[in-house]
XYZ file of C-alpha atoms in Angstrom:
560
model
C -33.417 -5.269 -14.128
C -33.332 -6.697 -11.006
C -33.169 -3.848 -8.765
C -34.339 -4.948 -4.706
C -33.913 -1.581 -3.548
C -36.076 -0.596 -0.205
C -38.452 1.767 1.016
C -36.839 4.620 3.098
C -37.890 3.589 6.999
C -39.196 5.397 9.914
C -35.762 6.851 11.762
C -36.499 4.772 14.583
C -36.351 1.233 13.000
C -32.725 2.106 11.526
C -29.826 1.598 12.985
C -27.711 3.708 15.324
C -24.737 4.194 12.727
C -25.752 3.032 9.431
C -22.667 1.281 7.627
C -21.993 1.668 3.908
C -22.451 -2.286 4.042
C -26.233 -1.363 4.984
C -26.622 1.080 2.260
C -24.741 -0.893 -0.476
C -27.625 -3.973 0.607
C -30.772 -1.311 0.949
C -29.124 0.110 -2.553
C -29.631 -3.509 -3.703
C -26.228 -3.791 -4.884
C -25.059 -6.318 -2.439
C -26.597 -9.837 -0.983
C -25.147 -11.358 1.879
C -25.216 -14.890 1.394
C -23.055 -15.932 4.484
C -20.559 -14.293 6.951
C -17.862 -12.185 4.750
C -19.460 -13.911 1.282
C -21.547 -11.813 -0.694
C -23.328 -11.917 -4.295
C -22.876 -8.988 -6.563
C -26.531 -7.576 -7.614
C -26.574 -6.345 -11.485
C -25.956 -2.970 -10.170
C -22.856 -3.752 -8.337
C -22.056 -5.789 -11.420
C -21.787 -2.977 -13.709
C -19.915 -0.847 -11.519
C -16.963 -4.252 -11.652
C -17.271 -4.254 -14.961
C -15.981 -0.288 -15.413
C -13.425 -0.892 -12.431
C -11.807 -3.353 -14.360
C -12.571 -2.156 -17.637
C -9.804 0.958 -16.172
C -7.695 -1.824 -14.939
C -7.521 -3.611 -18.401
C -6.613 -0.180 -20.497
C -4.043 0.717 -18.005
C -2.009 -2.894 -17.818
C -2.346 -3.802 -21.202
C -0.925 -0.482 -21.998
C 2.002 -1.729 -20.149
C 2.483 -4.719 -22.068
C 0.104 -6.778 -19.304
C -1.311 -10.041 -21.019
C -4.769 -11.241 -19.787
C -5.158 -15.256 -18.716
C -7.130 -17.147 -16.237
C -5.503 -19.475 -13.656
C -7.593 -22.066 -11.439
C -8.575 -21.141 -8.295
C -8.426 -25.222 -7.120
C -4.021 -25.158 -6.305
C -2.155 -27.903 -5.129
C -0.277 -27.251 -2.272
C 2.990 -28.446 -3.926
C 4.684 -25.347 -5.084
C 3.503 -23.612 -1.854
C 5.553 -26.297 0.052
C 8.576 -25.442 -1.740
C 8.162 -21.412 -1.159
C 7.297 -22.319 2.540
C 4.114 -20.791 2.283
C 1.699 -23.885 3.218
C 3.456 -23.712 6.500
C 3.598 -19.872 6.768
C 0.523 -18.495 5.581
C -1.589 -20.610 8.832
C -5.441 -20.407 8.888
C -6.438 -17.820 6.735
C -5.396 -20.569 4.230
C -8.846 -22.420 2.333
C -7.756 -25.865 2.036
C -10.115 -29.236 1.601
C -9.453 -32.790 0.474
C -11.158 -34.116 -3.138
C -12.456 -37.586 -2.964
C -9.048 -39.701 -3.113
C -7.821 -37.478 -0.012
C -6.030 -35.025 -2.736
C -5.372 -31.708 -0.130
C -6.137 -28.749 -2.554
C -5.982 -24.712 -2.133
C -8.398 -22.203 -2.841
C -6.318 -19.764 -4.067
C -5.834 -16.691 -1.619
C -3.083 -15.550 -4.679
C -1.162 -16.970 -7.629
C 2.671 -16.823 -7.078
C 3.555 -20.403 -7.187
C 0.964 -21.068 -10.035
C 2.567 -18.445 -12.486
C 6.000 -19.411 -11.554
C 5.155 -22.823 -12.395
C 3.606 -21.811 -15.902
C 6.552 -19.768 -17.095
C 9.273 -22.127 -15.700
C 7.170 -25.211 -17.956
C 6.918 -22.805 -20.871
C 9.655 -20.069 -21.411
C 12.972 -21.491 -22.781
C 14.990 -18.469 -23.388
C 15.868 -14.687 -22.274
C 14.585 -13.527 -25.444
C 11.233 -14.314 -24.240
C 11.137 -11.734 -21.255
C 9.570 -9.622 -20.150
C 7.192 -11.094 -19.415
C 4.015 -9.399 -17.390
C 0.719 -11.499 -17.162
C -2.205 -10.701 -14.847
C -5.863 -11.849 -14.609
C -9.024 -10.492 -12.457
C -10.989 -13.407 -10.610
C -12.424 -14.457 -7.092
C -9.636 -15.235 -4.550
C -10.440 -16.627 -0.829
C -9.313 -15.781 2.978
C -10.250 -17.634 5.624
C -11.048 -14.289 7.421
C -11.311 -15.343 11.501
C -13.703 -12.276 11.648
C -15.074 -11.058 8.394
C -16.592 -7.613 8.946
C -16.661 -3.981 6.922
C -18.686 -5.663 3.937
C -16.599 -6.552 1.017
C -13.334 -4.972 2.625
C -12.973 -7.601 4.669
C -14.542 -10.769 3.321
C -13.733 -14.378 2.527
C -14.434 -14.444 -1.103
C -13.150 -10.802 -3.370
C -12.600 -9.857 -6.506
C -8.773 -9.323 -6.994
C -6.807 -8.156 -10.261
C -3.497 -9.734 -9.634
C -0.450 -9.082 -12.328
C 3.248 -11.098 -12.319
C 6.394 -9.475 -13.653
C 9.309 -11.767 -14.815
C 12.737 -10.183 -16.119
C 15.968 -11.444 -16.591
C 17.956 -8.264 -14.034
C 17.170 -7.300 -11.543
C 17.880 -3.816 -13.364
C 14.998 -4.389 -15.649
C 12.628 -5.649 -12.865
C 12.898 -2.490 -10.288
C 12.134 -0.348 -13.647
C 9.119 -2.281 -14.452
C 8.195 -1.925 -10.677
C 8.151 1.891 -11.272
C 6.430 1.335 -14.547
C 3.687 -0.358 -13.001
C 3.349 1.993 -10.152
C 2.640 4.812 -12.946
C 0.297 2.452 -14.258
C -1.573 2.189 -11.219
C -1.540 5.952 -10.241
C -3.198 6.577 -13.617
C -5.603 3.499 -12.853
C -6.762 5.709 -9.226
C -6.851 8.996 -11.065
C -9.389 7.566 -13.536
C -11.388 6.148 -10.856
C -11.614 9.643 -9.329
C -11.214 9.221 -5.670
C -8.739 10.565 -3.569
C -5.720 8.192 -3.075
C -2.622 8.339 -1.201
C 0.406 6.118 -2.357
C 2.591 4.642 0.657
C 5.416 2.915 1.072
C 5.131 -0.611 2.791
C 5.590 -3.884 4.022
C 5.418 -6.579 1.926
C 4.167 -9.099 4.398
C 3.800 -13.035 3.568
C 4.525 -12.558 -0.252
C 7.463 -11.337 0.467
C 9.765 -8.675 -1.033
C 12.098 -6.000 -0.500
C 10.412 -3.050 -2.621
C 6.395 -2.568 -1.666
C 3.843 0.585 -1.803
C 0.299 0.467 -1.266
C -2.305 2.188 -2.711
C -5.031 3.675 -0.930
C -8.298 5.717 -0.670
C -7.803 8.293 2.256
C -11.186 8.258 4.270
C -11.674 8.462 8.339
C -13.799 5.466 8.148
C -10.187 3.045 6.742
C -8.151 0.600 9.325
C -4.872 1.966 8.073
C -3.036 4.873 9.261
C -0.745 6.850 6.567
C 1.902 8.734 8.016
C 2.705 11.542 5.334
C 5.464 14.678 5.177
C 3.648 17.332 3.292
C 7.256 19.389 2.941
C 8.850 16.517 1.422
C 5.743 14.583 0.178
C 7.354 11.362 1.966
C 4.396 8.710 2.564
C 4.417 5.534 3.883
C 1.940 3.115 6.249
C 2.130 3.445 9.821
C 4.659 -0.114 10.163
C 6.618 1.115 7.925
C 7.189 4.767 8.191
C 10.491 6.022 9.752
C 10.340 9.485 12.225
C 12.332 11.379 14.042
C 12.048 12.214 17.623
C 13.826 11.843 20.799
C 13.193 10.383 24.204
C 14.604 8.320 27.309
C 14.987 4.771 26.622
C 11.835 2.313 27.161
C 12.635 -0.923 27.066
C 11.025 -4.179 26.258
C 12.029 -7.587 26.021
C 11.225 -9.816 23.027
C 10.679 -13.510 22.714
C 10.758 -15.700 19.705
C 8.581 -19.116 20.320
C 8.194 -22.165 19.037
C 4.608 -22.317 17.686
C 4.841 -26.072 17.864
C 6.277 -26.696 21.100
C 5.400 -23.281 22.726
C 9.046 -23.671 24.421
C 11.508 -20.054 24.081
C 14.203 -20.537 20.974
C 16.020 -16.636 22.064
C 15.613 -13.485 23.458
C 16.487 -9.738 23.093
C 16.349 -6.325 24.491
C 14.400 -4.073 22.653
C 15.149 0.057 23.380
C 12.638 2.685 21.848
C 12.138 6.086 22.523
C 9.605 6.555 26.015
C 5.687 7.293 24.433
C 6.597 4.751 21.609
C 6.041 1.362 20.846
C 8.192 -1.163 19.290
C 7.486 -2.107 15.688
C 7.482 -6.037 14.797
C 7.737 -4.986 11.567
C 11.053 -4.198 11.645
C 12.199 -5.794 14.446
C 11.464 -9.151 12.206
C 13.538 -7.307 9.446
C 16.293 -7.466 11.351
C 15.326 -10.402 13.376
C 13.974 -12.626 10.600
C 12.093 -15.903 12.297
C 11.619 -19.240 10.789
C 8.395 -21.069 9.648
C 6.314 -21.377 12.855
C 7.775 -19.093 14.998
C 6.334 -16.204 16.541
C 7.576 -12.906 18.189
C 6.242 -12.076 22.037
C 6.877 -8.621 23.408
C 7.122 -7.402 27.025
C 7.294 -4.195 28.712
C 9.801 -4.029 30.936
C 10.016 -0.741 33.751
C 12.785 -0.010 35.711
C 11.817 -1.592 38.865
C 14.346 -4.600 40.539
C 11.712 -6.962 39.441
C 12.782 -6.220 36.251
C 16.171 -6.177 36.298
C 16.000 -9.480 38.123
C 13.662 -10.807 35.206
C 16.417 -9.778 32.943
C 19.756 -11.179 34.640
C 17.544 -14.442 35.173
C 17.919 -15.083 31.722
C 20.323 -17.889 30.502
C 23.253 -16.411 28.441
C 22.823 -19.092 25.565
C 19.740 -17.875 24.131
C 20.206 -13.911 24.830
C 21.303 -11.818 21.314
C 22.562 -7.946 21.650
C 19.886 -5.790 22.179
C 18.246 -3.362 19.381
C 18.710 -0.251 20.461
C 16.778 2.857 18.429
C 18.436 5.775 17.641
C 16.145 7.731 19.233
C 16.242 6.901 22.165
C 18.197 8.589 24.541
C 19.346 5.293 26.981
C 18.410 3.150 29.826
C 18.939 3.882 33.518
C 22.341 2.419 34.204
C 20.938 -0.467 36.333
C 18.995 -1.408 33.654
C 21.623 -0.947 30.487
C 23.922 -2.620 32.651
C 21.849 -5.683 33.104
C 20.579 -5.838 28.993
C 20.141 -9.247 27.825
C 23.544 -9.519 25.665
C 25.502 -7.207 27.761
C 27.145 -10.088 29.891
C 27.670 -12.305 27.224
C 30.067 -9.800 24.787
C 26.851 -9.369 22.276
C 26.971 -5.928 21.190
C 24.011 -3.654 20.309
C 22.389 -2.782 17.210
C 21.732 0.548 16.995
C 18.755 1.297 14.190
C 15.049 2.844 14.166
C 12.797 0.367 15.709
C 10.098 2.055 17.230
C 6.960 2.472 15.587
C 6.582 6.159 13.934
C 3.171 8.406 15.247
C 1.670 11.948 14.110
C 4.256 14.298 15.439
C 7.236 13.068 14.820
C 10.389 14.738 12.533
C 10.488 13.372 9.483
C 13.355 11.495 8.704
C 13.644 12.245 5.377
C 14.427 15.867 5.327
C 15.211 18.623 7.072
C 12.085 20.570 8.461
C 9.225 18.428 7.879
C 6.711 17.433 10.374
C 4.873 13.644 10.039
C 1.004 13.897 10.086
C -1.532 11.140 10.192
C -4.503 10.043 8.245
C -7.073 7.163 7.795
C -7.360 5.263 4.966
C -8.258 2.143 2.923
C -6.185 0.121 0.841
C -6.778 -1.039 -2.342
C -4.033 -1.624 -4.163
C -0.348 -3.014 -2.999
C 2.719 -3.562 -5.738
C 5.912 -5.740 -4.486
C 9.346 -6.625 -5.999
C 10.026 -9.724 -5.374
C 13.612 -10.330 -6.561
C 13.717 -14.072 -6.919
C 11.983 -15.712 -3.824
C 9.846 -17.579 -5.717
C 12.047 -18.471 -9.083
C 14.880 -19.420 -6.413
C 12.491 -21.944 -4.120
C 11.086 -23.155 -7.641
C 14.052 -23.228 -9.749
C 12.969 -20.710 -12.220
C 16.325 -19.713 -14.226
C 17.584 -18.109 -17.375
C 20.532 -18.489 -19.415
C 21.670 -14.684 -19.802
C 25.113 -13.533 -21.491
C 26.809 -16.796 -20.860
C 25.484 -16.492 -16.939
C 22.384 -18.864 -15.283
C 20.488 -16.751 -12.876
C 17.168 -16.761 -11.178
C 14.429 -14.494 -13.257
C 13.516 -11.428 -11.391
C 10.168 -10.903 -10.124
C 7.198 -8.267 -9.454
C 3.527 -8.703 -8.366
C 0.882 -6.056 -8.788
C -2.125 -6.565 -6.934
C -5.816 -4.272 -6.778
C -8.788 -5.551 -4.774
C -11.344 -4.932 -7.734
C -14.562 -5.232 -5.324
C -12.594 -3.269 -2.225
C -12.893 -0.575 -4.531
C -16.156 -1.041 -5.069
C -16.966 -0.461 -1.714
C -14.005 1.916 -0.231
C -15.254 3.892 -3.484
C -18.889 3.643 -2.105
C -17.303 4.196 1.467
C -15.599 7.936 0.415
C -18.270 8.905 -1.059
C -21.603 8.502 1.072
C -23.789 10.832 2.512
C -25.914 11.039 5.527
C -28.643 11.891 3.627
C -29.102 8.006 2.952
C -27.855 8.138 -1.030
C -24.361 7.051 -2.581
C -22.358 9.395 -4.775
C -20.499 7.581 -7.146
C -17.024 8.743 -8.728
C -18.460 9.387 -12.507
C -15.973 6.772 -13.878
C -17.790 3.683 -12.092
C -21.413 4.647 -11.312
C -22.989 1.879 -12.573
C -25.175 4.331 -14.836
C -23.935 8.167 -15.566
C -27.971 9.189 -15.727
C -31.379 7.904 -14.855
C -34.120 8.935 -17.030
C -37.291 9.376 -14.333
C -40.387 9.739 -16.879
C -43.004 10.940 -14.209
C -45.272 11.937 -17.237
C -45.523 9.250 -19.674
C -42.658 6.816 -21.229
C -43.317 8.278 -24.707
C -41.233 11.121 -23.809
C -37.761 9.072 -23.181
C -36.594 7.902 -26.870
C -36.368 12.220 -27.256
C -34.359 12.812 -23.782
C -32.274 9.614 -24.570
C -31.076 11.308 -28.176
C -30.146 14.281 -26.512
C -27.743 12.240 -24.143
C -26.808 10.793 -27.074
C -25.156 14.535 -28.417
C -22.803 15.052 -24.948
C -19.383 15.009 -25.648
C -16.657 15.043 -23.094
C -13.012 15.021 -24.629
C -14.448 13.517 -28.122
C -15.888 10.904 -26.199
C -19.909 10.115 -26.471
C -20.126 9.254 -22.690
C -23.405 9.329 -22.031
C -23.772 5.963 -24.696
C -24.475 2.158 -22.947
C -24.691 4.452 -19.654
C -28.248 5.630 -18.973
C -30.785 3.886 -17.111
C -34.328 4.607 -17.664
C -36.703 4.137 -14.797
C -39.807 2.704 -16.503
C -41.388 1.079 -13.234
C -44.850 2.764 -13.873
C -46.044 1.203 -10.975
C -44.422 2.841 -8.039
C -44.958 6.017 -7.022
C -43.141 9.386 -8.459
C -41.538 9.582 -4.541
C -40.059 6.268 -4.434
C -38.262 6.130 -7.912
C -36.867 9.457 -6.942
C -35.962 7.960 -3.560
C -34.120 5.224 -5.421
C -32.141 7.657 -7.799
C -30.957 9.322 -4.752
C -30.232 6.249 -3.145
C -28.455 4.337 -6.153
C -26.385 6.829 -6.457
C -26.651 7.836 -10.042
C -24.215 11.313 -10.624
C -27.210 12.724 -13.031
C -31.074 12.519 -12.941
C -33.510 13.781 -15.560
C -36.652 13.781 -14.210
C -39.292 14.194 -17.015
C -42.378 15.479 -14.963
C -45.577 18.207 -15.694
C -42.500 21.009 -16.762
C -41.402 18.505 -19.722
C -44.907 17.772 -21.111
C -45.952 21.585 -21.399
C -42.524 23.011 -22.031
C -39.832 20.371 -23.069
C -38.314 21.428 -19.652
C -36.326 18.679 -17.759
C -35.186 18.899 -13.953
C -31.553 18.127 -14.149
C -30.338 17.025 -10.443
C -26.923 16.390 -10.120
C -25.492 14.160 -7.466
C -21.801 14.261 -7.877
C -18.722 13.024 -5.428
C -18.341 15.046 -2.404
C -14.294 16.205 -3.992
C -16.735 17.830 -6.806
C -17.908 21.498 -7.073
C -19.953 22.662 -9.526
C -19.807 26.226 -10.792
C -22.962 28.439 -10.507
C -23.840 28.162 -13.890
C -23.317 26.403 -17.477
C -24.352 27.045 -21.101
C -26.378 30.059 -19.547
C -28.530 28.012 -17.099
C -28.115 28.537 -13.412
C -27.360 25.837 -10.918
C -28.732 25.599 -7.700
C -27.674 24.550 -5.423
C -29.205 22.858 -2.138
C -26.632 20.765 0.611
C -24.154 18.596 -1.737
C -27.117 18.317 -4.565
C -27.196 20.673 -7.394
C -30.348 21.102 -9.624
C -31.351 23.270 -12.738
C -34.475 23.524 -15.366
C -33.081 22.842 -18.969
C -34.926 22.786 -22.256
C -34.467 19.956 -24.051
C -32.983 21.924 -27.227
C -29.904 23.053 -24.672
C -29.498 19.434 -22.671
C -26.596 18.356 -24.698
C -24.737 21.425 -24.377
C -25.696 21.829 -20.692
C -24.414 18.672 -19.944
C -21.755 18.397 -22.050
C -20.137 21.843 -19.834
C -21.303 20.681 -16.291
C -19.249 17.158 -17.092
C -15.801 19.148 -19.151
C -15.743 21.530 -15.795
C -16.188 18.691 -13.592
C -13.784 15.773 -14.027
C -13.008 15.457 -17.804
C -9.975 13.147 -17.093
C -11.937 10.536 -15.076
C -14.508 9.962 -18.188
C -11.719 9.777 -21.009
């Protein structure tokens, strides 16, 4: 195997904060080819391969059918959902050699719309739910954290199509339980939140994500009420005088000022775009420009200065307790008989009520997202014409779309579960081997090891089969294939050393995910324990059995 690990350095030649990108490329899982493009070592490669091997049992136990669409798109469809002009330079495009312009697909809304509206002729064909796993593209303006935020990823994307709307908010739900069960099997810790759903579009989105300091997010979460949702999205409680800001939509062509609005939140908060642009939706090209605005006559003179024809009635959050009376009285809107519209705008932060029950307190945490589901009702059938004939009614077909970054969670996996000792920890369900066979004395001694792997059982299932490496690289030292079972990450290690000649004895060290504790002993033999690493002496006759009660007490759910 090709396996470009390296040798541990002196602590002066590494770097002040060592990245999990640095460890995943010292690991030899990763090669950087470019800026945010990256090739997947066999290593890496194996742990895909599980990730989506999960993925695969959980949709198709939905009813998810498996196809592969091109990533070369014209930019037809994406003209008609407005989404060539909306979607701006993260957009791939080039030119083939008659001046064709083609896509590199970033994601496959238009193309699947396109398929079913050529192909499905009646209601009794839905519902339909088809999804495939391949390499999507971003032009990324600064790629950075690895593969979290590249320009080439591995994405598992699924599309829902129903005839109700009824039937497509239930298979919404029925997806999200799909997904939970896909992040329990994986084994880290994940926290689901309810969100935006951005370009694609949608009025019913929740992300998925692995909570971790290291993430860009921020999930605001009730623990009395268990309500969750992303830090644009989530609505709080909390009172405070009026702050006020004024907001500008501009023409990105022309750069000239189409209207403006008050904006009132509560004093220590800031307004959230997010749902200002809910309310306030703009058109392709536009953008939204905020302001703070004090309470000084400059102000107040920058706000009567502005002609009544393009002023709308000020948003005003609940929260918020009012303007000085100088200020309210000169509110863009207020001398033009443009009331205001009173709703939560302001952007919620650690502290705050909750505002979904009574008592509850909002609290913050990091995290990294991996996962995002959408309903999207019918904005793409309706821009592509995508209809059904249903009880004597034509209607546009309801739609869903289920996405998973499938190499994010390679990484954010890899991310949650690194030490500072230099070595990854792998969830059980994706380490790209569940043991490593070390043979310090002799390879003649593996084939007997290797058939008492073969015994362990976890929930009826022989887990330890097609999952054990065996480091036969004679020619390195004992220290450095050690080193690189440590480093790789590999949850068990049976090193077969001076003990195992005399005695049968193997060294059992397990390296398991920091959410993991291990009890003191199994199947009689004692565990001990030194930092986050575990170890115990084991005679080959009790391996399987040893094993076999370390792995049922561990995680038994993430290895059925």
């Amino acid at each position: 195997m090709l396996l470009p690990t390296k040798k541990a350095g002196k602590k002066t030649d590494a770097p002040a904060v060592a990245t999990t990108t640095d460890m995943l490329t010292k690991a030899g899982y990763i090669y950087q080819s470019s800026a945010g493009i990256y090739t997947l070592m066999p290593m890496a490669q194996r742990v895909m391969d599980k990730i989506e091997r999960i993925i695969d049992d959980e949709m198709q136990a939905v009813g998810g059918q498996k196809l592969a669409m091109p990533t070369l798109l014209t930019p037809d469809n994406w003209i008609k959902t407005g989404r060539w002009q909306s979607t701006g330079d993260e957009l791939f495009t080039l030119q083939d050699r008659r001046q064709s312009k083609l896509i590199l697909g970033p994601t496959h809304e238009e193309e699947v719309t396109a398929i079913v509206k050529s192909m499905v002729r009646s209601f009794r064909e839905y519902p339909l739910r088809l999804y495939q796993t391949t390499r999507k593209f971003r032009d990324e303006a600064r790629p950075r954290a690895g593969l979290l935020r590249g320009r080439e990823f591995v994405m598992k994307d699924m599309y829902s199509f129903d005839v109700t709307r009824e039937q497509a908010i239930e298979t919404f739900h029925v997806l999200e339980q799909a997904y939970r069960r896909c992040f329990d099997r994986i084994g880290v810790p994940y926290a689901v939140a309810d969100a935006d759903s951005g370009n694609i579009g949608g009025s019913l989105s929740k992300e998925f994500h692995f909570v971790h300091g290291s993430g860009e997010d921020t999930v605001l979460g009730c623990r009395s009420c268990g309500y969750t949702a992303n830090e644009e999205r989530a609505r709080g409680r909390c009172s405070g005088r009026g702050s006020a800001y004024l907001a500008t939509v501009v023409d990105g062509a022309s750069g000239s000022r189409v209207a403006q609005r008050l904006i009132v939140v509560p004093a220590g908060h800031e307004p959230s775009l997010l749902k200002i642009k809910q309310a306030w939706p703009l058109k392709p090209g536009q953008r939204l420009e905020l302001s703070s605005l004090d309470e000084t006559p400059q102000a107040q003179a920058q706000i009567r200065a502005q002609p009544a024809t393009d002023m709308l009635g000020p948003l005003v959050d609940a929260c918020a307790l009012g303007l000085p009376e100088e200020l309210a009285a000169s509110a863009p809107g207020a001398h033009n008989g443009q009331a205001a519209v009173a709703g939560d705008w302001h952007v919620a932060r650690a502290g705050d009520s909750c505002a979904q029950c009574a008592d509850g307190v909002l609290s913050a945490q990091r995290a990294i997202e991996v996962g995002h589901i959408f309903y999207l009702g019918d904005r793409y059938s309706r821009a592509m014409d995508l209809t059904v004939l249903h009880q004597g009614e034509r209607g546009y077909v309801q739609m869903g779309c289920y996405g998973i970054g499938v190499s994010r969670i390679l990484q954010a996996a890899a991310e949650c579960s690194s030490f500072a000792d230099g070595g990854l920890r792998w969830p059980l369900a994706i380490a790209p081997f569940l043991a490593a066979i070390v043979p310090l004395a002799g390879a003649s001694h593996v084939p007997r090891v290797y058939s008492a792997l073969g015994q362990v059982a976890v929930g009826g299932r022989r887990v330890f089969e097609n999952n054990v490496a065996v480091d036969d690289r004679d020619y390195l030292s004992p220290g450095f294939r050690l080193y690189d079972a440590q480093l790789l990450g590999f949850p068990v290690t049976l090193v077969l050393g001076r003990a195992f000649a005399a005695a049968s004895e193997v060294e059992v060290q397990l390296r398991m995910p920091p959410t993991l504790r291990l009890p003191a002993a199994a199947a009689g033999v004692e565990l001990e324990r030194n930092k986050d690493e575990y170890r115990a002496h084991v005679h080959l006759d009790r391996l399987a059995e040893f094993l076999g009660c370390v792995l049922a007490d561990a995680c038994p759910q993430t290895l059925h």
